[in-house]
Coordinates of N, CA, C and O in Angstrom, one line a residue:
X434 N 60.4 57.7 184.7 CA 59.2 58.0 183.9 C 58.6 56.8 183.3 O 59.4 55.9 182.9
X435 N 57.3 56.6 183.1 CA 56.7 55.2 182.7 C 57.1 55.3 181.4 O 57.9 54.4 181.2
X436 N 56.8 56.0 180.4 CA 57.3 56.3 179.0 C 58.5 55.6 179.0 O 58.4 54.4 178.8
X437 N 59.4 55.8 179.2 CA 60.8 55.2 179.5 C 60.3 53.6 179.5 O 60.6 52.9 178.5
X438 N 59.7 53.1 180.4 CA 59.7 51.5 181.2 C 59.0 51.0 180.4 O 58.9 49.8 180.5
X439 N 58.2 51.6 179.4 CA 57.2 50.5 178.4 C 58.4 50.2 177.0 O 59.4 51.0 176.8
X440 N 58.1 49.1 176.4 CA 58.7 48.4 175.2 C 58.1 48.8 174.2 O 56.9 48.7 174.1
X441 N 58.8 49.4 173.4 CA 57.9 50.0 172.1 C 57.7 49.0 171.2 O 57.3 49.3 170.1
X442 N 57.9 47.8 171.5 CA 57.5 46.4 170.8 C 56.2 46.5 170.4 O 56.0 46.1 169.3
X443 N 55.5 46.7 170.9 CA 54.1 46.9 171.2 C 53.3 48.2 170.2 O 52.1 48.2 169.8
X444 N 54.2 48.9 170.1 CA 54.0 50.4 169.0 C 54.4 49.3 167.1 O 53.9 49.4 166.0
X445 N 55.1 48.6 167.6 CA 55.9 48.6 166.4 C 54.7 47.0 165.7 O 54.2 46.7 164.7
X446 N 54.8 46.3 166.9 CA 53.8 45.6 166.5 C 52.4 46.1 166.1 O 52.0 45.5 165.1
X447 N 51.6 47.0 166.5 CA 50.7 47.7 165.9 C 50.9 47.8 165.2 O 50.6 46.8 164.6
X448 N 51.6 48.5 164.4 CA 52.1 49.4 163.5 C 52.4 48.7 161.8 O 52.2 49.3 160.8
X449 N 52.9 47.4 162.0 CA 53.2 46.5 161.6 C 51.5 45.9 161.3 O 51.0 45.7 160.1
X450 N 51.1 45.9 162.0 CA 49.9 45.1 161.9 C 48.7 45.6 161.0 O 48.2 44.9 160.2
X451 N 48.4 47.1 161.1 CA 48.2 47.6 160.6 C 48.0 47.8 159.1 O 47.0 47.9 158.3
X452 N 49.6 47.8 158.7 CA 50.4 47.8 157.4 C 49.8 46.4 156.8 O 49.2 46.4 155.8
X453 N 50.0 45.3 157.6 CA 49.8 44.1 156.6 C 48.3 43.8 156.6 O 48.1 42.9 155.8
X454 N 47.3 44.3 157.2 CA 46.0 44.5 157.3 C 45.3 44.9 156.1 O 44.6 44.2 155.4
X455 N 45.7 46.5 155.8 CA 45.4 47.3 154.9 C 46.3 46.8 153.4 O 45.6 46.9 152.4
X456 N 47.3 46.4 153.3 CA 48.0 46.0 151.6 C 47.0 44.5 151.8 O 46.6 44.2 150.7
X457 N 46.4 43.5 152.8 CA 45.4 42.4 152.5 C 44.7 42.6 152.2 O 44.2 41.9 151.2
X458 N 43.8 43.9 152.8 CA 42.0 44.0 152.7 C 42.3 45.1 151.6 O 41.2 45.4 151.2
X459 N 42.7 45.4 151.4 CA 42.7 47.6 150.6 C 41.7 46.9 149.0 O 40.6 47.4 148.6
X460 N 42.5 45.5 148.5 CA 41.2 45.6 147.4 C 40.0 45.0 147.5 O 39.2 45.1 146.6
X461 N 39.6 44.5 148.7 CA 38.2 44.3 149.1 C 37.4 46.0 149.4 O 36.3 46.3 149.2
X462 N 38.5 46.8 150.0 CA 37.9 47.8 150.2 C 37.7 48.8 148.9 O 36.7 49.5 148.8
X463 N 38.6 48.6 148.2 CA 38.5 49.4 146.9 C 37.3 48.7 146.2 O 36.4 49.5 146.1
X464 N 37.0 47.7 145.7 CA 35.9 46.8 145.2 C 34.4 47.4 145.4 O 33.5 47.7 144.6
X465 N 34.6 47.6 147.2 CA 33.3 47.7 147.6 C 33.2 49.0 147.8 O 32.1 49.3 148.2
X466 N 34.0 50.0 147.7 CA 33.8 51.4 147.4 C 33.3 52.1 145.9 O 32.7 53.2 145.8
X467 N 33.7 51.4 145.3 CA 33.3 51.3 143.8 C 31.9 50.9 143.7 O 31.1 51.6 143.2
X468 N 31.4 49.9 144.2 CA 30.5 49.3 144.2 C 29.3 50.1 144.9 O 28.1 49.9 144.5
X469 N 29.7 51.0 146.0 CA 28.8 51.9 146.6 C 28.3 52.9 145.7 O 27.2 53.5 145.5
X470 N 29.7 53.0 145.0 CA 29.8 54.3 144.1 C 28.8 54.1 143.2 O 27.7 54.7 143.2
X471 N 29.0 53.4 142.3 CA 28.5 52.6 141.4 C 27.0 52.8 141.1 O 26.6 53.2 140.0
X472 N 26.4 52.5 142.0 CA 25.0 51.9 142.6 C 24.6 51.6 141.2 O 24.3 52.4 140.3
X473 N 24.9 50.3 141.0 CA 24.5 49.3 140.2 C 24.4 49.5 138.7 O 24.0 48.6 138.0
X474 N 24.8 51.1 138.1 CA 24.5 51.7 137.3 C 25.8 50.8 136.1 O 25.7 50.5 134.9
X475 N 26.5 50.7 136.7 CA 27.8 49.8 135.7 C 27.8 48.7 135.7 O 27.8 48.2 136.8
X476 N 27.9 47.8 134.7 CA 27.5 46.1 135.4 C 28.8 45.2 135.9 O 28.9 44.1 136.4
X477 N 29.9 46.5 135.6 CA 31.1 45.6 135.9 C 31.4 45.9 137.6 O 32.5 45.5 138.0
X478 N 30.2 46.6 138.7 CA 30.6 46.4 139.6 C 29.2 45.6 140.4 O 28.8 46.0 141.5
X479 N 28.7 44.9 139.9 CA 27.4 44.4 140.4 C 27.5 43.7 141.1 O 26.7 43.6 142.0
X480 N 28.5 42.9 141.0 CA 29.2 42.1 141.8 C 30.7 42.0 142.8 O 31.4 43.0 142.9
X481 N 30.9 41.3 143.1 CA 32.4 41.5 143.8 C 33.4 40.8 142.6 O 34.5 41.4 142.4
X482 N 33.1 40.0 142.2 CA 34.1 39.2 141.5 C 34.0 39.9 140.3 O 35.0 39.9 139.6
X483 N 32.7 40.5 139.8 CA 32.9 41.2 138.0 C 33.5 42.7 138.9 O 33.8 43.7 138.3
X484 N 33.5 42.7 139.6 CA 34.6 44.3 140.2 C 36.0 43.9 139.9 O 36.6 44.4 139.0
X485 N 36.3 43.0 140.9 CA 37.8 42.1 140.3 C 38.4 42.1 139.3 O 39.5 42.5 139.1
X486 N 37.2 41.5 138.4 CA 37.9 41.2 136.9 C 37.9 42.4 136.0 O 38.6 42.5 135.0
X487 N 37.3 43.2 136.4 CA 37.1 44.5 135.5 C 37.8 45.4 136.0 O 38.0 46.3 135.2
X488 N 38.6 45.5 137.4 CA 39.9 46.2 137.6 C 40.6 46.1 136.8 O 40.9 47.0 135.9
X489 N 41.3 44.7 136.8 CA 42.2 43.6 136.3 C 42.5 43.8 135.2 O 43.6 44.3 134.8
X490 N 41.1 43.3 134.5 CA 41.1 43.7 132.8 C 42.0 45.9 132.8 O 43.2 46.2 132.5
X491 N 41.2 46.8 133.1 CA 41.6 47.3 132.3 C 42.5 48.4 133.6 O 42.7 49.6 133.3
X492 N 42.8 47.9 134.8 CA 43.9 48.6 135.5 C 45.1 47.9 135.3 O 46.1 48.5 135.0
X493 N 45.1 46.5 135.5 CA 45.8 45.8 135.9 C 45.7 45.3 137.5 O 44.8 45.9 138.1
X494 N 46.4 44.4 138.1 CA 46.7 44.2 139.0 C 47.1 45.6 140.1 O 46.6 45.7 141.2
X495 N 47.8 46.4 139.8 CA 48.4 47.3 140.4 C 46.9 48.3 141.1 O 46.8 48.8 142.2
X496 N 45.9 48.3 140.0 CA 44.8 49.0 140.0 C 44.3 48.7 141.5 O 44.1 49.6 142.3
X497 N 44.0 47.0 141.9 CA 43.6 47.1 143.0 C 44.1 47.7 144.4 O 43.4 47.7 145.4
X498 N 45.4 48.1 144.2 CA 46.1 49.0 145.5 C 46.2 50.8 144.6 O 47.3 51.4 144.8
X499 N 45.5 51.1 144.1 CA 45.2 52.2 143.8 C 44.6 53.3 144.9 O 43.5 53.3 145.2
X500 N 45.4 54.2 145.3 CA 45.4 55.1 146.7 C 45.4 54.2 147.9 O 44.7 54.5 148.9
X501 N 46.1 53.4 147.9 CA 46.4 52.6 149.0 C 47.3 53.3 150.3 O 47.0 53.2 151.5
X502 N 48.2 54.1 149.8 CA 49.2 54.8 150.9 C 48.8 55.4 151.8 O 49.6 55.4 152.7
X503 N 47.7 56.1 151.9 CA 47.2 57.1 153.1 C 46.3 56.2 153.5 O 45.7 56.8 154.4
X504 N 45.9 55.0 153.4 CA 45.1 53.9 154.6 C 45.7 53.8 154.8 O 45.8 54.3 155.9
X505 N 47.2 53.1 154.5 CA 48.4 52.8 155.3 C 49.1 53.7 156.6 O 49.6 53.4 157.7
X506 N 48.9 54.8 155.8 CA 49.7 55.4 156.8 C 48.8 55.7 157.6 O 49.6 55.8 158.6
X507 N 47.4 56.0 158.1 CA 45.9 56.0 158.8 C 46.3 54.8 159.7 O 46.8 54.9 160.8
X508 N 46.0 53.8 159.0 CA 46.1 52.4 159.9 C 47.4 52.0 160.7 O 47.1 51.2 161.7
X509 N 48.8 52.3 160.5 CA 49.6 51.6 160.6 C 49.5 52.9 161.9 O 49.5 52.6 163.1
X510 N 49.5 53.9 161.4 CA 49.3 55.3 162.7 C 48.7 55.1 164.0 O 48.9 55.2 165.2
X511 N 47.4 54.4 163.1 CA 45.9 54.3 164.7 C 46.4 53.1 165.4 O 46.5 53.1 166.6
X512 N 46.7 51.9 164.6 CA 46.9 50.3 165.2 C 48.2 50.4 166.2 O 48.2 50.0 167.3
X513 N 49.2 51.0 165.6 CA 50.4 51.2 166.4 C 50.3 51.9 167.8 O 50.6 51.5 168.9
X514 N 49.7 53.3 167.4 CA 49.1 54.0 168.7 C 48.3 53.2 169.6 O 48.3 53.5 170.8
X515 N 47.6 52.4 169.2 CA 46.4 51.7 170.5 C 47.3 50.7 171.0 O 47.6 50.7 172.2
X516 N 47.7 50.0 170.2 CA 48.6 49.2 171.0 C 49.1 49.5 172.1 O 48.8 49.2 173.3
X517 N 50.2 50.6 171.3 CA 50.9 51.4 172.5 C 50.4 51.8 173.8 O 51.0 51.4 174.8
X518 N 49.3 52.8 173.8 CA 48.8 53.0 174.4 C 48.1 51.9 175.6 O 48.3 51.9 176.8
X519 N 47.2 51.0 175.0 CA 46.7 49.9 175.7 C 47.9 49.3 176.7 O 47.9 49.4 177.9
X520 N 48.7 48.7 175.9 CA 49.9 48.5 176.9 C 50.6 49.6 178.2 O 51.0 49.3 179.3
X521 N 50.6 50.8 177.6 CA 50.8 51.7 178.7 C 49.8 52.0 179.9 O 49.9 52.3 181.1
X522 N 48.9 51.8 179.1 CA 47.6 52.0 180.3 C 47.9 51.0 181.1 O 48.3 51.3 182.2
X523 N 47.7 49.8 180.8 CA 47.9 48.4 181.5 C 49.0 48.4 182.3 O 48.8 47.9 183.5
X524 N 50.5 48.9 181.8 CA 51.1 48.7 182.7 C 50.9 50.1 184.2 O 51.3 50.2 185.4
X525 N 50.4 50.6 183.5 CA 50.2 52.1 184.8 C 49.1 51.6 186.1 O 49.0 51.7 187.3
X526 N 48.3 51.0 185.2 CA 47.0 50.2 186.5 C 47.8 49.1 187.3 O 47.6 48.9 188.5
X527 N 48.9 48.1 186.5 CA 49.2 47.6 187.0 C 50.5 48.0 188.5 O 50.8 47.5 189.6
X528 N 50.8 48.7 188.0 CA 52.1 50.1 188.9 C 51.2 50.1 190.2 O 51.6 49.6 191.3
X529 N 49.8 50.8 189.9 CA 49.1 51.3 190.9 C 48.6 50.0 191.9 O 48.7 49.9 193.1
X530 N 48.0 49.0 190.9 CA 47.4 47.5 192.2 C 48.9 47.4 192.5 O 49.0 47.4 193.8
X531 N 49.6 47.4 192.1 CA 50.8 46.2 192.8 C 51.1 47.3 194.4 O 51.2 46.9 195.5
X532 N 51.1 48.7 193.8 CA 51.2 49.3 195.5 C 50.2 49.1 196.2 O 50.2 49.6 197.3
X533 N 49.3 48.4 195.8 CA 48.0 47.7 196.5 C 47.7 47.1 197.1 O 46.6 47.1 197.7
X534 N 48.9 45.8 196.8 CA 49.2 44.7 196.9 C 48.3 44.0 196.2 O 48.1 42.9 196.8
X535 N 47.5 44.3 195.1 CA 47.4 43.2 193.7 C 48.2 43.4 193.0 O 49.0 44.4 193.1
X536 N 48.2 42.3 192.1 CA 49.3 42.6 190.9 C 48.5 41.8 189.8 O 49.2 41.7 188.8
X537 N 47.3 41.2 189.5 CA 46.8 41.1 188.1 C 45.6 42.2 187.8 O 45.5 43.1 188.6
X538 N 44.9 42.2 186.8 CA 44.3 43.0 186.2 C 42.8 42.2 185.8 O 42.7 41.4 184.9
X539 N 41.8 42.6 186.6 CA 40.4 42.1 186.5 C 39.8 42.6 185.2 O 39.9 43.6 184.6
X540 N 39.2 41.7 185.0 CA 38.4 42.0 183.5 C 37.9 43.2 182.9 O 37.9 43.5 181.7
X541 N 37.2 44.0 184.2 CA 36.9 45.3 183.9 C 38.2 46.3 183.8 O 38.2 47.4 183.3
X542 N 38.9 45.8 184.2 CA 40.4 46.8 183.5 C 40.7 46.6 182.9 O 41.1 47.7 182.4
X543 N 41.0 45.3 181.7 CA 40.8 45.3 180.5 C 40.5 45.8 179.4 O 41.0 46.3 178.4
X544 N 38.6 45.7 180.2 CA 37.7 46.6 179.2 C 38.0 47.9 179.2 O 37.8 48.6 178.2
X545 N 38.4 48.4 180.2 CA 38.1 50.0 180.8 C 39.5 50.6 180.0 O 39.6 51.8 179.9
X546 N 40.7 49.5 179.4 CA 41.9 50.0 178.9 C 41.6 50.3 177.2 O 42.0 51.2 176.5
X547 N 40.7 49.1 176.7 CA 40.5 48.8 175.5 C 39.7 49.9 174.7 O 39.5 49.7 173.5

């Protein structure tokens, strides 16, 4: 079974990737969801940097990964799965040229995996 023959290196690297993605960006995202929110009515999100400091000031630091866990677990879920996936696809096209007698993968198989 192909399941079997693929490396879940490739799941775990997603997966991984994901995670350190979302704990990097989560308070750019938090900032700028505030900021939507906001619509300019508070002056401490008018900006990106008076969002920052006005977390800071009265969350703390901690504030900016505030509901952070379920992006994580969203992201680390979807990034890990595509990976996976993408690599399984790839290797199944490649299963099929090699009884073809190709054995690389043209650009539009790439795209058509991605």
């Amino acid at each position: 079974m192909v399941l079997i023959d693929i490396s879940y290196q490739h799941l775990i690297s997603g997966t991984i990737a994901g995670i350190v993605s979302t704990i990097t960006l989560y308070p750019l995202e938090l900032i700028k969801t505030r900021m939507q929110v906001s619509n300019h009515s508070i002056d401490a999100y008018k900006s990106l940097s008076n969002g920052f400091k006005h977390v800071i000031k009265y969350e703390g630091i901690i504030g900016l990964y505030k509901g952070m866990f379920p992006a994580i677990i969203a992201s680390a879920g979807s990034w890990g799965g595509y990976f996976y996936l993408y690599e399984l696809s790839k290797h199944r096209k490649l299963q099929y040229k090699y009884d073809s007698n190709t054995n690389q993968l043209n650009v539009i198989d790439h795209v058509i995996k991605a």
